PDB file of C-alpha atoms in Angstrom:
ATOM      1  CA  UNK A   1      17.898  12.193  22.357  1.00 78.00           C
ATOM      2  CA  UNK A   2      18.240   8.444  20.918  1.00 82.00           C
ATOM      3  CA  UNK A   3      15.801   7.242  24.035  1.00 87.00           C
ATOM      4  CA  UNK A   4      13.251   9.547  23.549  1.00 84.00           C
ATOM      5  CA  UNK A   5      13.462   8.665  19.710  1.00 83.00           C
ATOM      6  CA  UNK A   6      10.507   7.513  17.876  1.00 83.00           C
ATOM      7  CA  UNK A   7      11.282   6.859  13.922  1.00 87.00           C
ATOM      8  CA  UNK A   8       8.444   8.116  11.802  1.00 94.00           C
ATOM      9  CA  UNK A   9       6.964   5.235  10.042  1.00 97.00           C
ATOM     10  CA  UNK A  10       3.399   5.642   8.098  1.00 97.00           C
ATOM     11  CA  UNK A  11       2.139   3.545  11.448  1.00 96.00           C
ATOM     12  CA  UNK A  12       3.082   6.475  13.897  1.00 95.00           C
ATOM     13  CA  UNK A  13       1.414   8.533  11.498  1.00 96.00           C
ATOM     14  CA  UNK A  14      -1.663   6.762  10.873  1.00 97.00           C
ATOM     15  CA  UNK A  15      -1.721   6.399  14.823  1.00 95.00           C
ATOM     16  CA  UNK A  16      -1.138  10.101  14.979  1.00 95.00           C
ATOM     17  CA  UNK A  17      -3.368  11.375  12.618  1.00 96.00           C
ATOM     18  CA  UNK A  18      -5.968   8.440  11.947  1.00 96.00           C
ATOM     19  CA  UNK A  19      -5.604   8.262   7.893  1.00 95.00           C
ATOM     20  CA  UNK A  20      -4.455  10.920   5.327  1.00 95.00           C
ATOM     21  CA  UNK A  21      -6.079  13.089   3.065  1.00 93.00           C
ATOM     22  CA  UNK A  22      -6.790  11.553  -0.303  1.00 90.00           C
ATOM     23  CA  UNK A  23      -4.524  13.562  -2.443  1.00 92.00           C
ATOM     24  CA  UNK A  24      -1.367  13.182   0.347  1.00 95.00           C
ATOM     25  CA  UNK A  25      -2.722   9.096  -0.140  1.00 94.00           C
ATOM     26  CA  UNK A  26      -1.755   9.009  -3.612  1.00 95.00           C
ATOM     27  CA  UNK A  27       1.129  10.780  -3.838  1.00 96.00           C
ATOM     28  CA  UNK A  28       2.233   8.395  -0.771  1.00 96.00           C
ATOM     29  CA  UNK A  29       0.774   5.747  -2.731  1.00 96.00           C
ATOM     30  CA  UNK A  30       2.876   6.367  -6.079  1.00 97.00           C
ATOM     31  CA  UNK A  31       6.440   6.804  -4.192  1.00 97.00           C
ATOM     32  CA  UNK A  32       5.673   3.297  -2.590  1.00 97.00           C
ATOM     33  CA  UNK A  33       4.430   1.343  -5.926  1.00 97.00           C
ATOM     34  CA  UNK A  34       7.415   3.141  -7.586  1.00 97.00           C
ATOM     35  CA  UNK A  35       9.424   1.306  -4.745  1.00 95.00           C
ATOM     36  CA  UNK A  36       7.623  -2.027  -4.988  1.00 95.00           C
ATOM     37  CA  UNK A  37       8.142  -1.571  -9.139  1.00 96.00           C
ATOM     38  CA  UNK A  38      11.961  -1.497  -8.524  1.00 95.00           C
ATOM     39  CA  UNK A  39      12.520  -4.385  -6.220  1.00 94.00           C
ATOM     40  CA  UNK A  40      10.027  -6.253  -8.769  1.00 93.00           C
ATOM     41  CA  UNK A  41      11.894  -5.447 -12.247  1.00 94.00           C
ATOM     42  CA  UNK A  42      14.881  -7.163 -10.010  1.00 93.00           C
ATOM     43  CA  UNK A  43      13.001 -10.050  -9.500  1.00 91.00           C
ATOM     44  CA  UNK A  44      12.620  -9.224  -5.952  1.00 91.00           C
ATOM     45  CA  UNK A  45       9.524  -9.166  -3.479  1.00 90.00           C
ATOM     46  CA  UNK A  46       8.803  -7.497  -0.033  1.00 90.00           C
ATOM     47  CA  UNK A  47       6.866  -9.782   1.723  1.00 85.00           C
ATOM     48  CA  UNK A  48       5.392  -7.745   4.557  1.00 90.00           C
ATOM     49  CA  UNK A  49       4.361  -4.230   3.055  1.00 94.00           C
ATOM     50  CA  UNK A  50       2.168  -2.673   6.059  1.00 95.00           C
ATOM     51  CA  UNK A  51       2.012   0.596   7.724  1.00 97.00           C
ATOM     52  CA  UNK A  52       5.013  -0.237  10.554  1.00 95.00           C
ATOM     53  CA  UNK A  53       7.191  -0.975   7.549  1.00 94.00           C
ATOM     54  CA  UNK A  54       7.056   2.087   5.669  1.00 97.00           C
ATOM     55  CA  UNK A  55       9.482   4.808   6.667  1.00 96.00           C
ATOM     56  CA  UNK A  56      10.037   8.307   6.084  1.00 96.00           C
ATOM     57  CA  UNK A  57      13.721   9.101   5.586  1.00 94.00           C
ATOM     58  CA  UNK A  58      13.908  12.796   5.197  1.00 93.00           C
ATOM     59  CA  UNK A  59      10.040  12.991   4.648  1.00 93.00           C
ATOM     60  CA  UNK A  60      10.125  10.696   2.050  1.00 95.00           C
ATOM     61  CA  UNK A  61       8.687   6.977   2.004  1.00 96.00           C
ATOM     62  CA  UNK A  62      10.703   4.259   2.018  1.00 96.00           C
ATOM     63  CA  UNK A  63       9.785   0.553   2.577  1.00 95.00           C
ATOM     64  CA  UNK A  64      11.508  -0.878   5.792  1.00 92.00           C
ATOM     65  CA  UNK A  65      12.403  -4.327   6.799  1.00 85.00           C
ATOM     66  CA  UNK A  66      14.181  -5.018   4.310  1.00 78.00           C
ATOM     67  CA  UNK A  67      15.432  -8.335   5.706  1.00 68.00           C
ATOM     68  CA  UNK A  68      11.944  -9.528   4.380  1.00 73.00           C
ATOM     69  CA  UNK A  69      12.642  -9.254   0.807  1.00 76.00           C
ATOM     70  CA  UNK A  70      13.752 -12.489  -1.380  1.00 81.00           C
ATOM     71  CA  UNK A  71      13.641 -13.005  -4.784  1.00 82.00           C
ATOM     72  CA  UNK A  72      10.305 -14.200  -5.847  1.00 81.00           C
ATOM     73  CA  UNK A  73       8.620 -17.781  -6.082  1.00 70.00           C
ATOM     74  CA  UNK A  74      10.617 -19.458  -9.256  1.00 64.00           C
ATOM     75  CA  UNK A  75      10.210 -23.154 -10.506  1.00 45.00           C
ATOM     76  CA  UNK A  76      11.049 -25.189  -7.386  1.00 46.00           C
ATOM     77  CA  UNK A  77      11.770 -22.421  -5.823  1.00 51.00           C
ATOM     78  CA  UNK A  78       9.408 -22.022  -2.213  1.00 55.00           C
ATOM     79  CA  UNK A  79       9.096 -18.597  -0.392  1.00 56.00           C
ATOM     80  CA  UNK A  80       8.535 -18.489   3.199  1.00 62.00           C
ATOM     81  CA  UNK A  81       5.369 -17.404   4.282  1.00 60.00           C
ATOM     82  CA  UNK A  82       5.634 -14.118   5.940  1.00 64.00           C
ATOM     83  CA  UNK A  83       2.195 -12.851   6.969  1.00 66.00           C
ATOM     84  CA  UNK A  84       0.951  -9.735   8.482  1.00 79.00           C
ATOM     85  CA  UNK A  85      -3.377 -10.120   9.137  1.00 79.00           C
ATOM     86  CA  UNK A  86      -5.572  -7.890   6.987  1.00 85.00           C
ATOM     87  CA  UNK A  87      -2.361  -7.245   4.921  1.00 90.00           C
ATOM     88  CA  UNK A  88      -1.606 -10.402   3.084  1.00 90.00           C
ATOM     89  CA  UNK A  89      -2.513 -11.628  -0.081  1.00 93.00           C
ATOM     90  CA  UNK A  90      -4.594 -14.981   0.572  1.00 92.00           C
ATOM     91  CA  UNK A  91      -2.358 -17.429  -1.869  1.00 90.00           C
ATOM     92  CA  UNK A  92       0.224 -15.918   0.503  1.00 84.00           C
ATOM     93  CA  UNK A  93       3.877 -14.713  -0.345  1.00 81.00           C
ATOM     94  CA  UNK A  94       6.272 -15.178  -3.139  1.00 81.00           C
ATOM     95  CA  UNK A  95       4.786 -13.016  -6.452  1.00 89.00           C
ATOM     96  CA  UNK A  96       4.413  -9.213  -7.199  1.00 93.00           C
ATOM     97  CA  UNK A  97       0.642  -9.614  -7.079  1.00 94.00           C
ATOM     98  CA  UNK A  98       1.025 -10.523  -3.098  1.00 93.00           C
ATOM     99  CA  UNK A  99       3.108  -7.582  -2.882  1.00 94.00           C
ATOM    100  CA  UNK A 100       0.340  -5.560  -4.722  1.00 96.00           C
ATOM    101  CA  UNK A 101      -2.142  -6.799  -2.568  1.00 96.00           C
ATOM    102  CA  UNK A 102      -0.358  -5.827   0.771  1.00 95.00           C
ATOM    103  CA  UNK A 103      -0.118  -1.870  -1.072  1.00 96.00           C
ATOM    104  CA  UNK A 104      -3.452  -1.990  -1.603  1.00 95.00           C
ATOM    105  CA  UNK A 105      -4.698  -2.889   2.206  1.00 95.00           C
ATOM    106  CA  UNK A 106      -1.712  -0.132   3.041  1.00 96.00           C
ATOM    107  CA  UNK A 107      -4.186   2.329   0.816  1.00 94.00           C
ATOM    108  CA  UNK A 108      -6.802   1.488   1.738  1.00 92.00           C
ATOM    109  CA  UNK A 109      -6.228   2.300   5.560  1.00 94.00           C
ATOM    110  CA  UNK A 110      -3.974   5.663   4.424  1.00 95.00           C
ATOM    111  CA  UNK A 111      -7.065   6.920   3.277  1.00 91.00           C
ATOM    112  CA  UNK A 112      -9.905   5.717   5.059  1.00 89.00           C
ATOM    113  CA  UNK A 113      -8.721   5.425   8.107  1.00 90.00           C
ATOM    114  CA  UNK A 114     -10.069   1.669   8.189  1.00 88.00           C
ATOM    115  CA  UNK A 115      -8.482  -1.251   9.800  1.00 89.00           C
ATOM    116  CA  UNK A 116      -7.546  -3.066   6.460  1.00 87.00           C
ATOM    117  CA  UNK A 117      -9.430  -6.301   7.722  1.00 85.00           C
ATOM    118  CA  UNK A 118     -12.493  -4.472   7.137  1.00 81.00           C
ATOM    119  CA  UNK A 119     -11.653  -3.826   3.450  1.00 81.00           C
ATOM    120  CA  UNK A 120     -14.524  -2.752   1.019  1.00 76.00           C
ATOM    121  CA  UNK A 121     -16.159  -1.574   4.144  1.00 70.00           C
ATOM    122  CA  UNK A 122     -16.897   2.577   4.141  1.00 63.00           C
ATOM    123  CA  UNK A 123     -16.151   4.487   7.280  1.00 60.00           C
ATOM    124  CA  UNK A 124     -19.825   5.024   9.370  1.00 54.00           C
ATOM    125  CA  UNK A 125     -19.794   8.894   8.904  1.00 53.00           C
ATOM    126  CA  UNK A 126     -19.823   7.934   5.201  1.00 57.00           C
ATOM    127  CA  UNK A 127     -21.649   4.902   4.639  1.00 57.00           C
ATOM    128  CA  UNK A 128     -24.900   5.322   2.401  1.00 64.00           C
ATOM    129  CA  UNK A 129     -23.006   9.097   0.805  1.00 70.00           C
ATOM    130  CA  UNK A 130     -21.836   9.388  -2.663  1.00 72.00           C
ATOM    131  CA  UNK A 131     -17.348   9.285  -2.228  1.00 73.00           C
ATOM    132  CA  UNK A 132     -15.495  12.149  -2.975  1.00 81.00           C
ATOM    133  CA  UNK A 133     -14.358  11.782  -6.456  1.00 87.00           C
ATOM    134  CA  UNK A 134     -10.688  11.432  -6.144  1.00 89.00           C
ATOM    135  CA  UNK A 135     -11.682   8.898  -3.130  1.00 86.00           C
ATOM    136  CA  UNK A 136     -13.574   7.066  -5.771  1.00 85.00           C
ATOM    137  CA  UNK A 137     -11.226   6.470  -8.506  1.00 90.00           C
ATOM    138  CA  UNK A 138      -8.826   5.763  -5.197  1.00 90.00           C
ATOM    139  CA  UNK A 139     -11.339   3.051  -4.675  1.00 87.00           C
ATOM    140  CA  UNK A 140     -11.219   1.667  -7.872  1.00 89.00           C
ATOM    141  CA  UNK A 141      -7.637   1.023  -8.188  1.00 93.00           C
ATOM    142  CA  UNK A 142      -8.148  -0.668  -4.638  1.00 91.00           C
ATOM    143  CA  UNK A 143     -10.477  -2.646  -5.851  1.00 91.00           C
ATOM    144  CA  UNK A 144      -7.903  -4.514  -8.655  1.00 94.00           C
ATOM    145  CA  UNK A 145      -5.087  -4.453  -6.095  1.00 96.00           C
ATOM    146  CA  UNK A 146      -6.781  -6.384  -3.615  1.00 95.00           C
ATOM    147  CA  UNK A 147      -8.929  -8.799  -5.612  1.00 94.00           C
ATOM    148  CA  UNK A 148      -9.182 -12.288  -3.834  1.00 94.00           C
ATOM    149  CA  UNK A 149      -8.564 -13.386  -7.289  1.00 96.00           C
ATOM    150  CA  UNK A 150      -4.178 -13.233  -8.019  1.00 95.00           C
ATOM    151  CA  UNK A 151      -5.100 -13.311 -11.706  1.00 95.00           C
ATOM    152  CA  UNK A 152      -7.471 -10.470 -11.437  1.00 96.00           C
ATOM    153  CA  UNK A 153      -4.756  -8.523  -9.540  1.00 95.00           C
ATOM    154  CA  UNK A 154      -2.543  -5.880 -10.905  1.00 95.00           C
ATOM    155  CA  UNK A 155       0.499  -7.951 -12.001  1.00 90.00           C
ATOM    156  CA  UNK A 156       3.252  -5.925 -10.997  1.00 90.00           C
ATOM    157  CA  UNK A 157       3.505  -2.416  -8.878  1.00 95.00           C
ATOM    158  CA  UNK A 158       4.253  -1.283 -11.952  1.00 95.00           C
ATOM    159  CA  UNK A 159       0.683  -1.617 -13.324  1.00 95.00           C
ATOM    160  CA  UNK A 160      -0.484  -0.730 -10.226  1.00 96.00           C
ATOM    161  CA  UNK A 161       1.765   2.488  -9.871  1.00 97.00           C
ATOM    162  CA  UNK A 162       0.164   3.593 -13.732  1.00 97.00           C
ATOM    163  CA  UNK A 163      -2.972   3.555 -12.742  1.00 95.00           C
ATOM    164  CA  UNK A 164      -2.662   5.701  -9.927  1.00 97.00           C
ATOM    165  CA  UNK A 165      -0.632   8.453 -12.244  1.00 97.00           C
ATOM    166  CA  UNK A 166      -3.490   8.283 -14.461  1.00 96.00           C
ATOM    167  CA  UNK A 167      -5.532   9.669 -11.080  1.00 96.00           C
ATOM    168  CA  UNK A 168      -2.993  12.012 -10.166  1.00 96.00           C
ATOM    169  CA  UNK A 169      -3.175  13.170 -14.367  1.00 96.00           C
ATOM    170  CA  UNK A 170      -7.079  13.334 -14.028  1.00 94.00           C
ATOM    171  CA  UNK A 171      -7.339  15.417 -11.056  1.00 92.00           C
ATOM    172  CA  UNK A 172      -4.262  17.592 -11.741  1.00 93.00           C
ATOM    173  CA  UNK A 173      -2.345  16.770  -8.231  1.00 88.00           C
TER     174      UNK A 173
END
């Protein structure tokens, strides 16, 4: 019934289900940098990658909004700032590292749960504990995607997306 609808987006089901198990994470993770990589090889960027603009089409992800992307910051070339708090990139819009940045907050709250302002911060139950491993290489990868640093920053979702596969190749998933 189109009034009753609700369209699944990785919002409802962080709302839903408060964050995702690690493994479902990365596999989430990899469709969405495999995304990102496409729009960037076309010189494109997103602009706004957060929960509410992720889809599922057929219970697959697929970014949303796509009014939002614009080809990247060129030479005299500005990109509106479009900004989402706790998901965007601090030098703001216009390069695939902001766009990285934004997947890694997404991450980040898929599997922890967290609000993604409180990035680097642990959920309570497991503050002080040792991670789960695959939670912990997870980490890492966060931890390059959403450097304050651009330059320290995965480049592309591209990078980004091969370091993840090298997860999913480590623990078998």
């Amino acid at each position: 019934d189109p009034k009753d609808y609700v369209p699944r987006t990785l919002g409802w089901e962080l709302s839903r289900r408060g964050k995702l198990p690690p493994a479902e994470s990365l596999g989430l993770m990899l469709d969405l940098a495999s995304a990102l990589q496409w729009l960037h090889r076309h010189g494109l960027i997103h602009r706004d990658i957060k929960p509410s603009n992720i889809i599922y089409v057929r219970g697959a992800p697929k970014l949303a909004d796509i009014g939002l992307v614009t080809p990247m910051a060129g030479t005299g070339r500005d990109v509106t700032s479009v900004r989402t708090v706790g998901y965007a990139a601090p030098e703001g819009p216009g390069t695939p590292a902001a766009d990285v940045f934004s997947l890694g907050k997404v991450l980040y709250e898929t599997m922890l749960g967290q609000d993604p302002e409180l990035f680097r911060e642990w959920p309570t139950p497991m503050a002080g504990e040792d991670p789960p491993p695959l939670l912990s290489e997870l980490n890492r990868v966060l931890g390059v995607a959403c450097d304050q640093d651009a330059s320290q920053r995965y480049p592309t979702a591209g990078a980004m997306r091969v370091g993840l596969e090298r997860i999913k190749e480590r623990f078998e998933i």
